[in-house]
GROMACS .gro file of C-alpha atoms in nm:
model
  173
    1MET     CA    1   2.013  -3.202   5.965
    2VAL     CA    2   1.904  -3.563   6.018
    3MET     CA    3   1.611  -3.586   6.265
    4SER     CA    4   1.696  -3.945   6.358
    5ASN     CA    5   1.959  -4.187   6.238
    6SER     CA    6   1.684  -4.425   6.114
    7LEU     CA    7   1.457  -4.339   5.823
    8PHE     CA    8   1.154  -4.460   6.021
    9SER     CA    9   1.077  -4.621   6.354
   10ASN     CA   10   1.192  -4.977   6.407
   11SER     CA   11   0.856  -5.044   6.576
   12VAL     CA   12   0.691  -5.072   6.234
   13LEU     CA   13   0.889  -5.388   6.159
   14ASP     CA   14   0.741  -5.731   6.228
   15THR     CA   15   1.003  -5.903   6.443
   16SER     CA   16   0.888  -6.248   6.332
   17ILE     CA   17   0.977  -6.154   5.973
   18ALA     CA   18   1.293  -5.962   6.062
   19SER     CA   19   1.419  -6.267   6.253
   20LEU     CA   20   1.418  -6.476   5.932
   21VAL     CA   21   1.758  -6.338   5.825
   22PRO     CA   22   2.057  -6.561   5.905
   23ALA     CA   23   2.279  -6.518   6.211
   24ASN     CA   24   2.520  -6.226   6.192
   25HIS     CA   25   2.270  -6.029   5.982
   26VAL     CA   26   2.003  -5.780   6.080
   27LEU     CA   27   1.701  -5.647   5.890
   28ARG     CA   28   1.637  -5.286   5.986
   29PRO     CA   29   1.539  -4.939   5.858
   30LEU     CA   30   1.788  -4.751   5.644
   31GLU     CA   31   2.019  -4.531   5.852
   32ALA     CA   32   2.185  -4.203   5.763
   33THR     CA   33   2.525  -4.368   5.805
   34ASP     CA   34   2.452  -4.653   5.561
   35PHE     CA   35   2.626  -4.470   5.277
   36ARG     CA   36   2.952  -4.567   5.451
   37LYS     CA   37   2.829  -4.928   5.478
   38GLY     CA   38   2.803  -4.968   5.100
   39PHE     CA   39   2.432  -4.897   5.052
   40MET     CA   40   2.492  -4.741   4.710
   41ASP     CA   41   2.720  -5.032   4.611
   42CYS     CA   42   2.438  -5.270   4.697
   43LEU     CA   43   2.189  -5.065   4.492
   44SER     CA   44   2.428  -5.074   4.195
   45ASN     CA   45   2.352  -5.447   4.167
   46LEU     CA   46   2.004  -5.344   4.052
   47THR     CA   47   2.061  -5.054   3.812
   48VAL     CA   48   2.266  -4.745   3.745
   49THR     CA   49   2.293  -4.533   4.058
   50GLY     CA   50   2.483  -4.237   3.913
   51GLN     CA   51   2.752  -4.047   4.098
   52VAL     CA   52   2.608  -4.011   4.449
   53ASN     CA   53   2.831  -3.874   4.722
   54GLU     CA   54   2.763  -3.887   5.096
   55GLN     CA   55   2.623  -3.533   5.107
   56MET     CA   56   2.373  -3.614   4.830
   57PHE     CA   57   2.278  -3.935   5.009
   58VAL     CA   58   2.214  -3.755   5.339
   59GLU     CA   59   2.012  -3.480   5.168
   60SER     CA   60   1.788  -3.741   5.001
   61PHE     CA   61   1.761  -3.933   5.330
   62GLU     CA   62   1.650  -3.615   5.510
   63GLU     CA   63   1.399  -3.531   5.236
   64MET     CA   64   1.244  -3.879   5.267
   65GLN     CA   65   1.240  -3.849   5.644
   66ARG     CA   66   1.061  -3.512   5.634
   67ALA     CA   67   0.806  -3.626   5.375
   68GLY     CA   68   0.717  -3.950   5.552
   69GLY     CA   69   0.576  -4.248   5.373
   70TYR     CA   70   0.920  -4.382   5.272
   71PHE     CA   71   1.021  -4.717   5.418
   72VAL     CA   72   1.364  -4.831   5.301
   73ILE     CA   73   1.479  -5.147   5.473
   74VAL     CA   74   1.821  -5.305   5.454
   75VAL     CA   75   1.993  -5.624   5.555
   76GLU     CA   76   2.330  -5.559   5.713
   77ASP     CA   77   2.602  -5.820   5.745
   78LEU     CA   78   2.717  -5.751   6.101
   79GLN     CA   79   3.057  -5.918   6.052
   80THR     CA   80   3.157  -5.702   5.754
   81GLU     CA   81   2.935  -5.405   5.845
   82THR     CA   82   2.806  -5.387   5.489
   83ILE     CA   83   2.459  -5.360   5.340
   84VAL     CA   84   2.388  -5.678   5.144
   85ALA     CA   85   2.022  -5.633   5.051
   86SER     CA   86   1.756  -5.363   5.039
   87GLY     CA   87   1.401  -5.280   4.941
   88THR     CA   88   1.172  -4.979   4.949
   89LEU     CA   89   0.804  -4.921   5.015
   90VAL     CA   90   0.658  -4.584   4.919
   91VAL     CA   91   0.310  -4.517   5.058
   92GLU     CA   92   0.095  -4.306   4.827
   93GLN     CA   93  -0.204  -4.119   4.965
   94LYS     CA   94  -0.500  -4.138   4.724
   95PHE     CA   95  -0.836  -3.972   4.680
   96LEU     CA   96  -0.976  -4.299   4.547
   97ARG     CA   97  -1.118  -4.571   4.768
   98GLY     CA   98  -1.222  -4.332   5.042
   99CYS     CA   99  -0.888  -4.152   5.043
  100GLY     CA  100  -0.706  -4.482   5.079
  101ARG     CA  101  -0.338  -4.559   5.048
  102VAL     CA  102  -0.138  -4.770   4.803
  103GLY     CA  103   0.199  -4.924   4.881
  104HIS     CA  104   0.455  -4.921   4.600
  105VAL     CA  105   0.736  -5.177   4.639
  106GLU     CA  106   1.054  -5.057   4.471
  107ASP     CA  107   1.423  -5.135   4.436
  108ILE     CA  108   1.442  -5.491   4.569
  109VAL     CA  109   1.809  -5.581   4.549
  110VAL     CA  110   2.042  -5.845   4.687
  111ALA     CA  111   2.417  -5.799   4.642
  112LYS     CA  112   2.609  -6.040   4.424
  113GLY     CA  113   2.730  -6.335   4.626
  114GLN     CA  114   2.441  -6.295   4.874
  115GLN     CA  115   2.164  -6.456   4.667
  116GLY     CA  116   2.010  -6.779   4.790
  117LYS     CA  117   1.983  -6.663   5.152
  118ARG     CA  118   1.615  -6.561   5.110
  119PHE     CA  119   1.694  -6.193   5.170
  120GLY     CA  120   1.473  -6.087   4.876
  121VAL     CA  121   1.170  -6.286   4.991
  122THR     CA  122   1.215  -6.165   5.349
  123ILE     CA  123   1.241  -5.802   5.239
  124VAL     CA  124   0.927  -5.824   5.024
  125LYS     CA  125   0.734  -5.990   5.311
  126GLN     CA  126   0.844  -5.715   5.549
  127LEU     CA  127   0.750  -5.438   5.305
  128VAL     CA  128   0.405  -5.592   5.246
  129GLN     CA  129   0.357  -5.612   5.622
  130ILE     CA  130   0.451  -5.244   5.657
  131ALA     CA  131   0.204  -5.161   5.380
  132ASN     CA  132  -0.068  -5.344   5.573
  133VAL     CA  133   0.021  -5.174   5.905
  134THR     CA  134   0.018  -4.831   5.740
  135GLY     CA  135  -0.333  -4.892   5.600
  136CYS     CA  136  -0.261  -4.960   5.232
  137TYR     CA  137  -0.555  -5.122   5.055
  138LYS     CA  138  -0.314  -5.278   4.804
  139THR     CA  139   0.055  -5.324   4.746
  140ILE     CA  140   0.190  -5.310   4.393
  141LEU     CA  141   0.523  -5.329   4.213
  142ASP     CA  142   0.667  -5.317   3.864
  143CYS     CA  143   0.925  -5.571   3.755
  144ASP     CA  144   1.097  -5.714   3.452
  145ALA     CA  145   0.941  -6.025   3.299
  146GLU     CA  146   1.226  -6.246   3.421
  147ASN     CA  147   1.142  -6.153   3.782
  148VAL     CA  148   0.770  -6.240   3.769
  149ALA     CA  149   0.820  -6.593   3.909
  150PHE     CA  150   1.012  -6.456   4.209
  151TYR     CA  151   0.739  -6.206   4.295
  152GLU     CA  152   0.469  -6.472   4.249
  153LYS     CA  153   0.656  -6.677   4.514
  154CYS     CA  154   0.620  -6.370   4.737
  155GLY     CA  155   0.240  -6.382   4.694
  156MET     CA  156   0.207  -6.115   4.424
  157GLN     CA  157  -0.020  -6.166   4.123
  158ARG     CA  158   0.032  -6.050   3.767
  159LYS     CA  159  -0.201  -5.752   3.705
  160ALA     CA  160  -0.226  -5.479   3.440
  161VAL     CA  161   0.062  -5.337   3.235
  162GLN     CA  162   0.340  -5.098   3.327
  163MET     CA  163   0.413  -4.801   3.102
  164ALA     CA  164   0.711  -4.565   3.126
  165LEU     CA  165   0.830  -4.238   2.980
  166TYR     CA  166   1.178  -4.130   3.081
  167ALA     CA  167   1.256  -3.761   3.115
  168PRO     CA  168   1.531  -3.618   2.896
  169GLU     CA  169   1.875  -3.629   3.060
  170ALA     CA  170   1.863  -3.251   3.119
  171ALA     CA  171   1.557  -3.294   3.347
  172HIS     CA  172   1.749  -3.510   3.598
  173LYS     CA  173   1.909  -3.355   3.908
   0.00000   0.00000   0.00000
């Protein structure tokens, strides 16, 4: 059962950043009802989403809500009532740096036909601000080489190397 319709409190958002979206759009926390507003369709502009139904979506939403430390923000087009952009911040508690926290920016996506409205830049700025407010000593992200210039415009710096090992298909839910 969903504790609140929003994944996290709106009070964490910086209104001066949230107000940068164009008229008839709103930047806000992910809501449990956003499946019906095309959230998964928006995510599919980034990568394969798999077959996710509304029940699966709500169960994952509730799991993130219970765990805390998940900040998924969306931009909704208020005229069409559809999600046109999204991004995620996951806050990791560490033992390093005096038991500090690290913010991981993930899944920055803008729907096709919505690029050029600065949604991506605004989402990244908002997620970095949330990382700062929640006490993260750094904010990091992994991206493809062709996206480096975009993230540099957002204030990020190239650092280290990403490595990946994908689990066999049988290990996935």
